[in-house]
Amino acid sequence: MALCRNAKGPLSRMLTTRSGVSYGQRYSTAATAIPIYQSADDKTAFRYAFGVLSRRFSSQTPPAAAVQMTLIKQLRERTSAPIKDVKASLVQCNWDIEAAQTDLRKRGKVLAMKKAGRIATEGLLALAQNEGKAAVIELNCETDFVARNEIFQYLALTLAKQALLVENASQLVSGVHPVGLESLEELKLNLEHPKISGDTTVQNAITEVAAMMGENVRLRRGFVMSAPSPGVLSSYLHTSPQPGLGRIVGLLSLEIEDGNSPLDTVQRVGSELAVHLVAAKPLFLTKEGVSSDALESEREILKSQAESTGKSQMTIEKMVEGRLRKYYEEVVLMEQKFVMNDTMNVKTLLSNLSKEVGSPVKIDNFFRMEVGEGIQREEVSSADEPVAQAA
């Protein structure tokens, strides 16, 4: 017992000195000061002081489980980062949520750079449009789960709107023009989403979203279509999670000879034709527009198929010509059966429209693009990026 009291003596004096409060201890006349507790209150006071001091020297002690869960939930809501990463950052930063948020951003950017080489075949197309111009961009990710994320969708729409604002001399001429991705990625953005906000560049915004999602996020390509004057632009997005987004886009411009013609009717037919583009997948606008390489390749295939029948050469030639007409109906927009009324082709539809509005109407340009098309070929070949189908 004496040994125990000797051990407590110096600590008791230290506690009394630190707290600045006397707890009514008396000391014996022995060489070593020994605290003598007069009552149970003295012992309780000692234990309280010891607890305070212990907590003071144990700042690394993690908070209670309930507090930990609350901090994890709050940081997860702020950043949308994976739970395991959220917890790791909080532990690393001693459960300081502000420091952990900064740490998460640093971690995420490093991981995003490491994942930049991974194949990203999923994603969304985003469309932004005004009366004279429409812009389409493709933002890729690795899984459709990320493509459904609200932050990813917000970024895709923001990039399309930014592409629409980019001015280029070539865009003054009606037609389909590629967006310069390098110049687009350097542009400034003002993001206003609860989980990603502030002034940044397009490239930094993509990197930050990639860090949040834990996947490779890539701005793959973009195109701008300018409308003829007078004329209208019509578009359709297939598999659309919200306005302006989809997995397939059909876009076309209709030129009207008489600017006083009723545009509502032209716009209605244009919207139907945009749906047709998505469903029918035309490659060329007219028969005359079919490339000589495509035509020669198809002719060789058809000839080989006809020769396998053992028919005469004259019969083979007739078979090839007949099948070429079928080929035109499959790949040439003006020759295709209209998907909403297969009793007529697109050429007849436009003829009827011209009569209805009292002025010739023609398709100036068309454009069809689908998420991920050509990516696998791109990974194994050095060929150019696949270009969207257009007139």
mmCIF file of N, CA, C and O in Angstrom, residues 73-147:
data_model
loop_
_atom_site.group_PDB
_atom_site.id
_atom_site.type_symbol
_atom_site.label_atom_id
_atom_site.label_comp_id
_atom_site.label_asym_id
_atom_site.label_seq_id
_atom_site.Cartn_x
_atom_site.Cartn_y
_atom_site.Cartn_z
ATOM 1 N N LYS A 73 -20.945 9.897 -43.515
ATOM 2 C CA LYS A 73 -22.125 10.226 -44.315
ATOM 3 C C LYS A 73 -22.027 11.642 -44.885
ATOM 4 O O LYS A 73 -22.312 11.879 -46.069
ATOM 5 N N GLN A 74 -21.603 12.591 -44.041
ATOM 6 C CA GLN A 74 -21.508 13.985 -44.496
ATOM 7 C C GLN A 74 -20.464 14.139 -45.612
ATOM 8 O O GLN A 74 -20.722 14.814 -46.617
ATOM 9 N N LEU A 75 -19.305 13.511 -45.447
ATOM 10 C CA LEU A 75 -18.267 13.629 -46.457
ATOM 11 C C LEU A 75 -18.654 12.899 -47.734
ATOM 12 O O LEU A 75 -18.333 13.340 -48.844
ATOM 13 N N ARG A 76 -19.341 11.798 -47.579
ATOM 14 C CA ARG A 76 -19.833 11.057 -48.750
ATOM 15 C C ARG A 76 -20.822 11.915 -49.541
ATOM 16 O O ARG A 76 -20.799 11.964 -50.770
ATOM 17 N N GLU A 77 -21.713 12.626 -48.838
ATOM 18 C CA GLU A 77 -22.689 13.492 -49.507
ATOM 19 C C GLU A 77 -22.003 14.670 -50.189
ATOM 20 O O GLU A 77 -22.427 15.120 -51.246
ATOM 21 N N ARG A 78 -20.933 15.148 -49.585
ATOM 22 C CA ARG A 78 -20.217 16.289 -50.177
ATOM 23 C C ARG A 78 -19.480 15.905 -51.458
ATOM 24 O O ARG A 78 -19.407 16.695 -52.395
ATOM 25 N N THR A 79 -18.891 14.718 -51.464
ATOM 26 C CA THR A 79 -17.953 14.371 -52.526
ATOM 27 C C THR A 79 -18.399 13.260 -53.461
ATOM 28 O O THR A 79 -17.862 13.125 -54.567
ATOM 29 N N SER A 80 -19.334 12.405 -53.016
ATOM 30 C CA SER A 80 -19.769 11.220 -53.775
ATOM 31 C C SER A 80 -18.633 10.216 -53.974
ATOM 32 O O SER A 80 -18.721 9.339 -54.830
ATOM 33 N N ALA A 81 -17.567 10.337 -53.201
ATOM 34 C CA ALA A 81 -16.455 9.394 -53.289
ATOM 35 C C ALA A 81 -16.864 8.059 -52.671
ATOM 36 O O ALA A 81 -17.783 8.000 -51.848
ATOM 37 N N PRO A 82 -16.199 6.952 -53.061
ATOM 38 C CA PRO A 82 -16.499 5.646 -52.459
ATOM 39 C C PRO A 82 -16.328 5.682 -50.944
ATOM 40 O O PRO A 82 -15.444 6.377 -50.422
ATOM 41 N N ILE A 83 -17.154 4.913 -50.231
ATOM 42 C CA ILE A 83 -17.151 4.945 -48.773
ATOM 43 C C ILE A 83 -15.786 4.576 -48.209
ATOM 44 O O ILE A 83 -15.306 5.176 -47.244
ATOM 45 N N LYS A 84 -15.130 3.582 -48.809
ATOM 46 C CA LYS A 84 -13.825 3.163 -48.272
ATOM 47 C C LYS A 84 -12.802 4.291 -48.382
ATOM 48 O O LYS A 84 -11.956 4.471 -47.487
ATOM 49 N N ASP A 85 -12.873 5.076 -49.457
ATOM 50 C CA ASP A 85 -11.957 6.205 -49.616
ATOM 51 C C ASP A 85 -12.293 7.329 -48.640
ATOM 52 O O ASP A 85 -11.397 7.986 -48.101
ATOM 53 N N VAL A 86 -13.587 7.539 -48.430
ATOM 54 C CA VAL A 86 -14.038 8.561 -47.473
ATOM 55 C C VAL A 86 -13.511 8.242 -46.081
ATOM 56 O O VAL A 86 -12.943 9.093 -45.386
ATOM 57 N N LYS A 87 -13.694 7.002 -45.656
ATOM 58 C CA LYS A 87 -13.247 6.610 -44.314
ATOM 59 C C LYS A 87 -11.733 6.689 -44.195
ATOM 60 O O LYS A 87 -11.196 7.161 -43.175
ATOM 61 N N ALA A 88 -11.019 6.259 -45.233
ATOM 62 C CA ALA A 88 -9.553 6.294 -45.194
ATOM 63 C C ALA A 88 -9.040 7.719 -45.030
ATOM 64 O O ALA A 88 -8.098 7.975 -44.257
ATOM 65 N N SER A 89 -9.663 8.672 -45.724
ATOM 66 C CA SER A 89 -9.237 10.071 -45.615
ATOM 67 C C SER A 89 -9.555 10.643 -44.239
ATOM 68 O O SER A 89 -8.761 11.400 -43.665
ATOM 69 N N LEU A 90 -10.707 10.300 -43.705
ATOM 70 C CA LEU A 90 -11.073 10.782 -42.364
ATOM 71 C C LEU A 90 -10.114 10.239 -41.309
ATOM 72 O O LEU A 90 -9.688 10.975 -40.411
ATOM 73 N N VAL A 91 -9.777 8.972 -41.404
ATOM 74 C CA VAL A 91 -8.824 8.384 -40.453
ATOM 75 C C VAL A 91 -7.464 9.056 -40.600
ATOM 76 O O VAL A 91 -6.807 9.400 -39.615
ATOM 77 N N GLN A 92 -7.031 9.247 -41.850
ATOM 78 C CA GLN A 92 -5.741 9.873 -42.117
ATOM 79 C C GLN A 92 -5.682 11.288 -41.540
ATOM 80 O O GLN A 92 -4.634 11.729 -41.054
ATOM 81 N N CYS A 93 -6.808 12.002 -41.591
ATOM 82 C CA CYS A 93 -6.861 13.398 -41.136
ATOM 83 C C CYS A 93 -7.432 13.531 -39.732
ATOM 84 O O CYS A 93 -7.916 14.614 -39.352
ATOM 85 N N ASN A 94 -7.389 12.418 -38.971
ATOM 86 C CA ASN A 94 -7.852 12.448 -37.577
ATOM 87 C C ASN A 94 -9.295 12.932 -37.462
ATOM 88 O O ASN A 94 -9.644 13.698 -36.580
ATOM 89 N N TRP A 95 -10.120 12.535 -38.433
ATOM 90 C CA TRP A 95 -11.559 12.804 -38.438
ATOM 91 C C TRP A 95 -11.896 14.283 -38.560
ATOM 92 O O TRP A 95 -12.955 14.733 -38.145
ATOM 93 N N ASP A 96 -10.983 15.035 -39.164
ATOM 94 C CA ASP A 96 -11.249 16.444 -39.510
ATOM 95 C C ASP A 96 -11.873 16.448 -40.909
ATOM 96 O O ASP A 96 -11.198 16.179 -41.901
ATOM 97 N N ILE A 97 -13.157 16.774 -41.016
ATOM 98 C CA ILE A 97 -13.889 16.612 -42.272
ATOM 99 C C ILE A 97 -13.377 17.552 -43.358
ATOM 100 O O ILE A 97 -13.327 17.179 -44.536
ATOM 101 N N GLU A 98 -12.972 18.767 -43.001
ATOM 102 C CA GLU A 98 -12.471 19.706 -44.007
ATOM 103 C C GLU A 98 -11.137 19.227 -44.575
ATOM 104 O O GLU A 98 -10.910 19.257 -45.790
ATOM 105 N N ALA A 99 -10.246 18.796 -43.681
ATOM 106 C CA ALA A 99 -8.957 18.285 -44.134
ATOM 107 C C ALA A 99 -9.132 17.012 -44.951
ATOM 108 O O ALA A 99 -8.429 16.792 -45.945
ATOM 109 N N ALA A 100 -10.086 16.181 -44.539
ATOM 110 C CA ALA A 100 -10.346 14.932 -45.266
ATOM 111 C C ALA A 100 -10.876 15.204 -46.669
ATOM 112 O O ALA A 100 -10.550 14.489 -47.616
ATOM 113 N N GLN A 101 -11.698 16.250 -46.815
ATOM 114 C CA GLN A 101 -12.220 16.588 -48.136
ATOM 115 C C GLN A 101 -11.088 17.020 -49.069
ATOM 116 O O GLN A 101 -11.047 16.623 -50.238
ATOM 117 N N THR A 102 -10.161 17.798 -48.547
ATOM 118 C CA THR A 102 -9.000 18.204 -49.338
ATOM 119 C C THR A 102 -8.137 16.997 -49.705
ATOM 120 O O THR A 102 -7.661 16.857 -50.837
ATOM 121 N N ASP A 103 -7.959 16.107 -48.737
ATOM 122 C CA ASP A 103 -7.168 14.900 -48.971
ATOM 123 C C ASP A 103 -7.808 14.017 -50.046
ATOM 124 O O ASP A 103 -7.114 13.451 -50.892
ATOM 125 N N LEU A 104 -9.136 13.924 -50.022
ATOM 126 C CA LEU A 104 -9.844 13.123 -51.022
ATOM 127 C C LEU A 104 -9.611 13.662 -52.425
ATOM 128 O O LEU A 104 -9.431 12.890 -53.373
ATOM 129 N N ARG A 105 -9.629 14.967 -52.571
ATOM 130 C CA ARG A 105 -9.423 15.553 -53.886
ATOM 131 C C ARG A 105 -8.015 15.261 -54.394
ATOM 132 O O ARG A 105 -7.819 14.959 -55.576
ATOM 133 N N LYS A 106 -7.033 15.324 -53.495
ATOM 134 C CA LYS A 106 -5.663 15.018 -53.893
ATOM 135 C C LYS A 106 -5.537 13.551 -54.298
ATOM 136 O O LYS A 106 -4.932 13.220 -55.310
ATOM 137 N N ARG A 107 -6.108 12.671 -53.476
ATOM 138 C CA ARG A 107 -6.057 11.241 -53.789
ATOM 139 C C ARG A 107 -6.729 10.954 -55.116
ATOM 140 O O ARG A 107 -6.231 10.189 -55.946
ATOM 141 N N GLY A 108 -7.900 11.564 -55.290
ATOM 142 C CA GLY A 108 -8.697 11.293 -56.487
ATOM 143 C C GLY A 108 -7.999 11.699 -57.755
ATOM 144 O O GLY A 108 -8.063 11.000 -58.762
ATOM 145 N N LYS A 109 -7.316 12.838 -57.746
ATOM 146 C CA LYS A 109 -6.632 13.298 -58.949
ATOM 147 C C LYS A 109 -5.487 12.362 -59.326
ATOM 148 O O LYS A 109 -5.235 12.108 -60.504
ATOM 149 N N VAL A 110 -4.808 11.840 -58.321
ATOM 150 C CA VAL A 110 -3.736 10.886 -58.601
ATOM 151 C C VAL A 110 -4.302 9.613 -59.211
ATOM 152 O O VAL A 110 -3.798 9.077 -60.196
ATOM 153 N N LEU A 111 -5.402 9.111 -58.603
ATOM 154 C CA LEU A 111 -6.039 7.899 -59.120
ATOM 155 C C LEU A 111 -6.599 8.121 -60.518
ATOM 156 O O LEU A 111 -6.532 7.233 -61.374
ATOM 157 N N ALA A 112 -7.164 9.309 -60.751
ATOM 158 C CA ALA A 112 -7.722 9.612 -62.073
ATOM 159 C C ALA A 112 -6.630 9.563 -63.140
ATOM 160 O O ALA A 112 -6.849 9.075 -64.253
ATOM 161 N N MET A 113 -5.455 10.058 -62.821
ATOM 162 C CA MET A 113 -4.348 10.024 -63.772
ATOM 163 C C MET A 113 -3.910 8.585 -64.057
ATOM 164 O O MET A 113 -3.576 8.225 -65.174
ATOM 165 N N LYS A 114 -3.946 7.741 -63.012
ATOM 166 C CA LYS A 114 -3.553 6.344 -63.191
ATOM 167 C C LYS A 114 -4.556 5.582 -64.053
ATOM 168 O O LYS A 114 -4.201 4.653 -64.774
ATOM 169 N N LYS A 115 -5.836 5.978 -63.981
ATOM 170 C CA LYS A 115 -6.889 5.263 -64.709
ATOM 171 C C LYS A 115 -7.148 5.833 -66.095
ATOM 172 O O LYS A 115 -8.007 5.333 -66.818
ATOM 173 N N ALA A 116 -6.412 6.874 -66.460
ATOM 174 C CA ALA A 116 -6.688 7.557 -67.729
ATOM 175 C C ALA A 116 -6.474 6.660 -68.940
ATOM 176 O O ALA A 116 -7.044 6.902 -70.001
ATOM 177 N N GLY A 117 -5.666 5.614 -68.790
ATOM 178 C CA GLY A 117 -5.402 4.741 -69.928
ATOM 179 C C GLY A 117 -6.385 3.600 -70.081
ATOM 180 O O GLY A 117 -6.311 2.835 -71.048
ATOM 181 N N ARG A 118 -7.319 3.466 -69.159
ATOM 182 C CA ARG A 118 -8.268 2.360 -69.225
ATOM 183 C C ARG A 118 -9.357 2.639 -70.255
ATOM 184 O O ARG A 118 -9.723 3.775 -70.511
ATOM 185 N N ILE A 119 -9.858 1.571 -70.868
ATOM 186 C CA ILE A 119 -10.875 1.711 -71.912
ATOM 187 C C ILE A 119 -12.195 2.167 -71.303
ATOM 188 O O ILE A 119 -12.668 1.598 -70.318
ATOM 189 N N ALA A 120 -12.776 3.190 -71.873
ATOM 190 C CA ALA A 120 -14.066 3.718 -71.416
ATOM 191 C C ALA A 120 -15.043 3.688 -72.586
ATOM 192 O O ALA A 120 -14.981 4.529 -73.473
ATOM 193 N N THR A 121 -15.918 2.697 -72.598
ATOM 194 C CA THR A 121 -16.845 2.519 -73.723
ATOM 195 C C THR A 121 -18.263 2.962 -73.399
ATOM 196 O O THR A 121 -19.105 3.042 -74.287
ATOM 197 N N GLU A 122 -18.539 3.214 -72.119
ATOM 198 C CA GLU A 122 -19.872 3.678 -71.732
ATOM 199 C C GLU A 122 -19.885 5.203 -71.697
ATOM 200 O O GLU A 122 -18.901 5.856 -72.004
ATOM 201 N N GLY A 123 -21.007 5.769 -71.321
ATOM 202 C CA GLY A 123 -21.100 7.213 -71.218
ATOM 203 C C GLY A 123 -22.386 7.754 -71.798
ATOM 204 O O GLY A 123 -23.388 7.045 -71.912
ATOM 205 N N LEU A 124 -22.341 9.018 -72.184
ATOM 206 C CA LEU A 124 -23.527 9.701 -72.701
ATOM 207 C C LEU A 124 -23.144 10.696 -73.789
ATOM 208 O O LEU A 124 -22.009 11.190 -73.836
ATOM 209 N N LEU A 125 -24.119 10.967 -74.650
ATOM 210 C CA LEU A 125 -24.030 12.091 -75.572
ATOM 211 C C LEU A 125 -24.828 13.233 -74.967
ATOM 212 O O LEU A 125 -25.908 13.017 -74.407
ATOM 213 N N ALA A 126 -24.305 14.428 -75.066
ATOM 214 C CA ALA A 126 -25.009 15.607 -74.567
ATOM 215 C C ALA A 126 -25.211 16.574 -75.730
ATOM 216 O O ALA A 126 -24.301 16.795 -76.530
ATOM 217 N N LEU A 127 -26.413 17.141 -75.794
ATOM 218 C CA LEU A 127 -26.790 18.036 -76.889
ATOM 219 C C LEU A 127 -27.195 19.394 -76.344
ATOM 220 O O LEU A 127 -27.997 19.489 -75.406
ATOM 221 N N ALA A 128 -26.627 20.433 -76.908
ATOM 222 C CA ALA A 128 -27.045 21.807 -76.614
ATOM 223 C C ALA A 128 -27.394 22.464 -77.943
ATOM 224 O O ALA A 128 -26.701 22.269 -78.942
ATOM 225 N N GLN A 129 -28.466 23.246 -77.950
ATOM 226 C CA GLN A 129 -28.977 23.740 -79.231
ATOM 227 C C GLN A 129 -29.602 25.109 -79.093
ATOM 228 O O GLN A 129 -30.233 25.436 -78.076
ATOM 229 N N ASN A 130 -29.403 25.944 -80.110
ATOM 230 C CA ASN A 130 -30.156 27.193 -80.228
ATOM 231 C C ASN A 130 -30.745 27.232 -81.638
ATOM 232 O O ASN A 130 -30.705 26.231 -82.356
ATOM 233 N N GLU A 131 -31.271 28.360 -82.044
ATOM 234 C CA GLU A 131 -31.974 28.414 -83.328
ATOM 235 C C GLU A 131 -31.046 28.156 -84.516
ATOM 236 O O GLU A 131 -31.463 27.570 -85.515
ATOM 237 N N GLY A 132 -29.801 28.581 -84.411
ATOM 238 C CA GLY A 132 -28.923 28.475 -85.569
ATOM 239 C C GLY A 132 -27.845 27.423 -85.493
ATOM 240 O O GLY A 132 -27.133 27.178 -86.474
ATOM 241 N N LYS A 133 -27.688 26.781 -84.324
ATOM 242 C CA LYS A 133 -26.562 25.876 -84.169
ATOM 243 C C LYS A 133 -26.870 24.825 -83.104
ATOM 244 O O LYS A 133 -27.631 25.077 -82.162
ATOM 245 N N ALA A 134 -26.282 23.645 -83.256
ATOM 246 C CA ALA A 134 -26.406 22.584 -82.259
ATOM 247 C C ALA A 134 -25.033 21.971 -82.034
ATOM 248 O O ALA A 134 -24.248 21.815 -82.975
ATOM 249 N N ALA A 135 -24.728 21.640 -80.775
ATOM 250 C CA ALA A 135 -23.448 21.015 -80.427
ATOM 251 C C ALA A 135 -23.713 19.692 -79.729
ATOM 252 O O ALA A 135 -24.589 19.601 -78.866
ATOM 253 N N VAL A 136 -22.954 18.674 -80.113
ATOM 254 C CA VAL A 136 -23.053 17.346 -79.500
ATOM 255 C C VAL A 136 -21.669 16.933 -79.028
ATOM 256 O O VAL A 136 -20.694 17.031 -79.794
ATOM 257 N N ILE A 137 -21.561 16.481 -77.768
ATOM 258 C CA ILE A 137 -20.287 15.954 -77.280
ATOM 259 C C ILE A 137 -20.518 14.542 -76.747
ATOM 260 O O ILE A 137 -21.632 14.180 -76.345
ATOM 261 N N GLU A 138 -19.448 13.754 -76.770
ATOM 262 C CA GLU A 138 -19.499 12.406 -76.186
ATOM 263 C C GLU A 138 -18.563 12.370 -74.980
ATOM 264 O O GLU A 138 -17.361 12.614 -75.116
ATOM 265 N N LEU A 139 -19.129 12.089 -73.817
ATOM 266 C CA LEU A 139 -18.363 11.957 -72.582
ATOM 267 C C LEU A 139 -18.410 10.493 -72.167
ATOM 268 O O LEU A 139 -19.481 9.949 -71.909
ATOM 269 N N ASN A 140 -17.238 9.870 -72.120
ATOM 270 C CA ASN A 140 -17.172 8.436 -71.840
ATOM 271 C C ASN A 140 -16.781 8.138 -70.401
ATOM 272 O O ASN A 140 -16.089 8.922 -69.750
ATOM 273 N N CYS A 141 -17.222 6.978 -69.930
ATOM 274 C CA CYS A 141 -16.814 6.424 -68.645
ATOM 275 C C CYS A 141 -16.714 4.912 -68.822
ATOM 276 O O CYS A 141 -16.917 4.401 -69.917
ATOM 277 N N GLU A 142 -16.427 4.193 -67.748
ATOM 278 C CA GLU A 142 -16.208 2.758 -67.865
ATOM 279 C C GLU A 142 -17.467 1.922 -67.666
ATOM 280 O O GLU A 142 -17.559 0.810 -68.182
ATOM 281 N N THR A 143 -18.427 2.420 -66.902
ATOM 282 C CA THR A 143 -19.637 1.639 -66.602
ATOM 283 C C THR A 143 -20.888 2.495 -66.769
ATOM 284 O O THR A 143 -20.835 3.717 -66.627
ATOM 285 N N ASP A 144 -22.011 1.831 -67.036
ATOM 286 C CA ASP A 144 -23.269 2.575 -67.151
ATOM 287 C C ASP A 144 -23.740 3.076 -65.789
ATOM 288 O O ASP A 144 -24.558 3.992 -65.708
ATOM 289 N N PHE A 145 -23.203 2.494 -64.713
ATOM 290 C CA PHE A 145 -23.536 2.977 -63.369
ATOM 291 C C PHE A 145 -23.088 4.427 -63.210
ATOM 292 O O PHE A 145 -23.837 5.269 -62.703
ATOM 293 N N VAL A 146 -21.882 4.735 -63.635
ATOM 294 C CA VAL A 146 -21.380 6.111 -63.561
ATOM 295 C C VAL A 146 -22.146 7.008 -64.529
ATOM 296 O O VAL A 146 -22.429 8.168 -64.230
ATOM 297 N N ALA A 147 -22.503 6.475 -65.700
ATOM 298 C CA ALA A 147 -23.257 7.270 -66.681
ATOM 299 C C ALA A 147 -24.603 7.717 -66.119
ATOM 300 O O ALA A 147 -25.158 8.718 -66.564
#
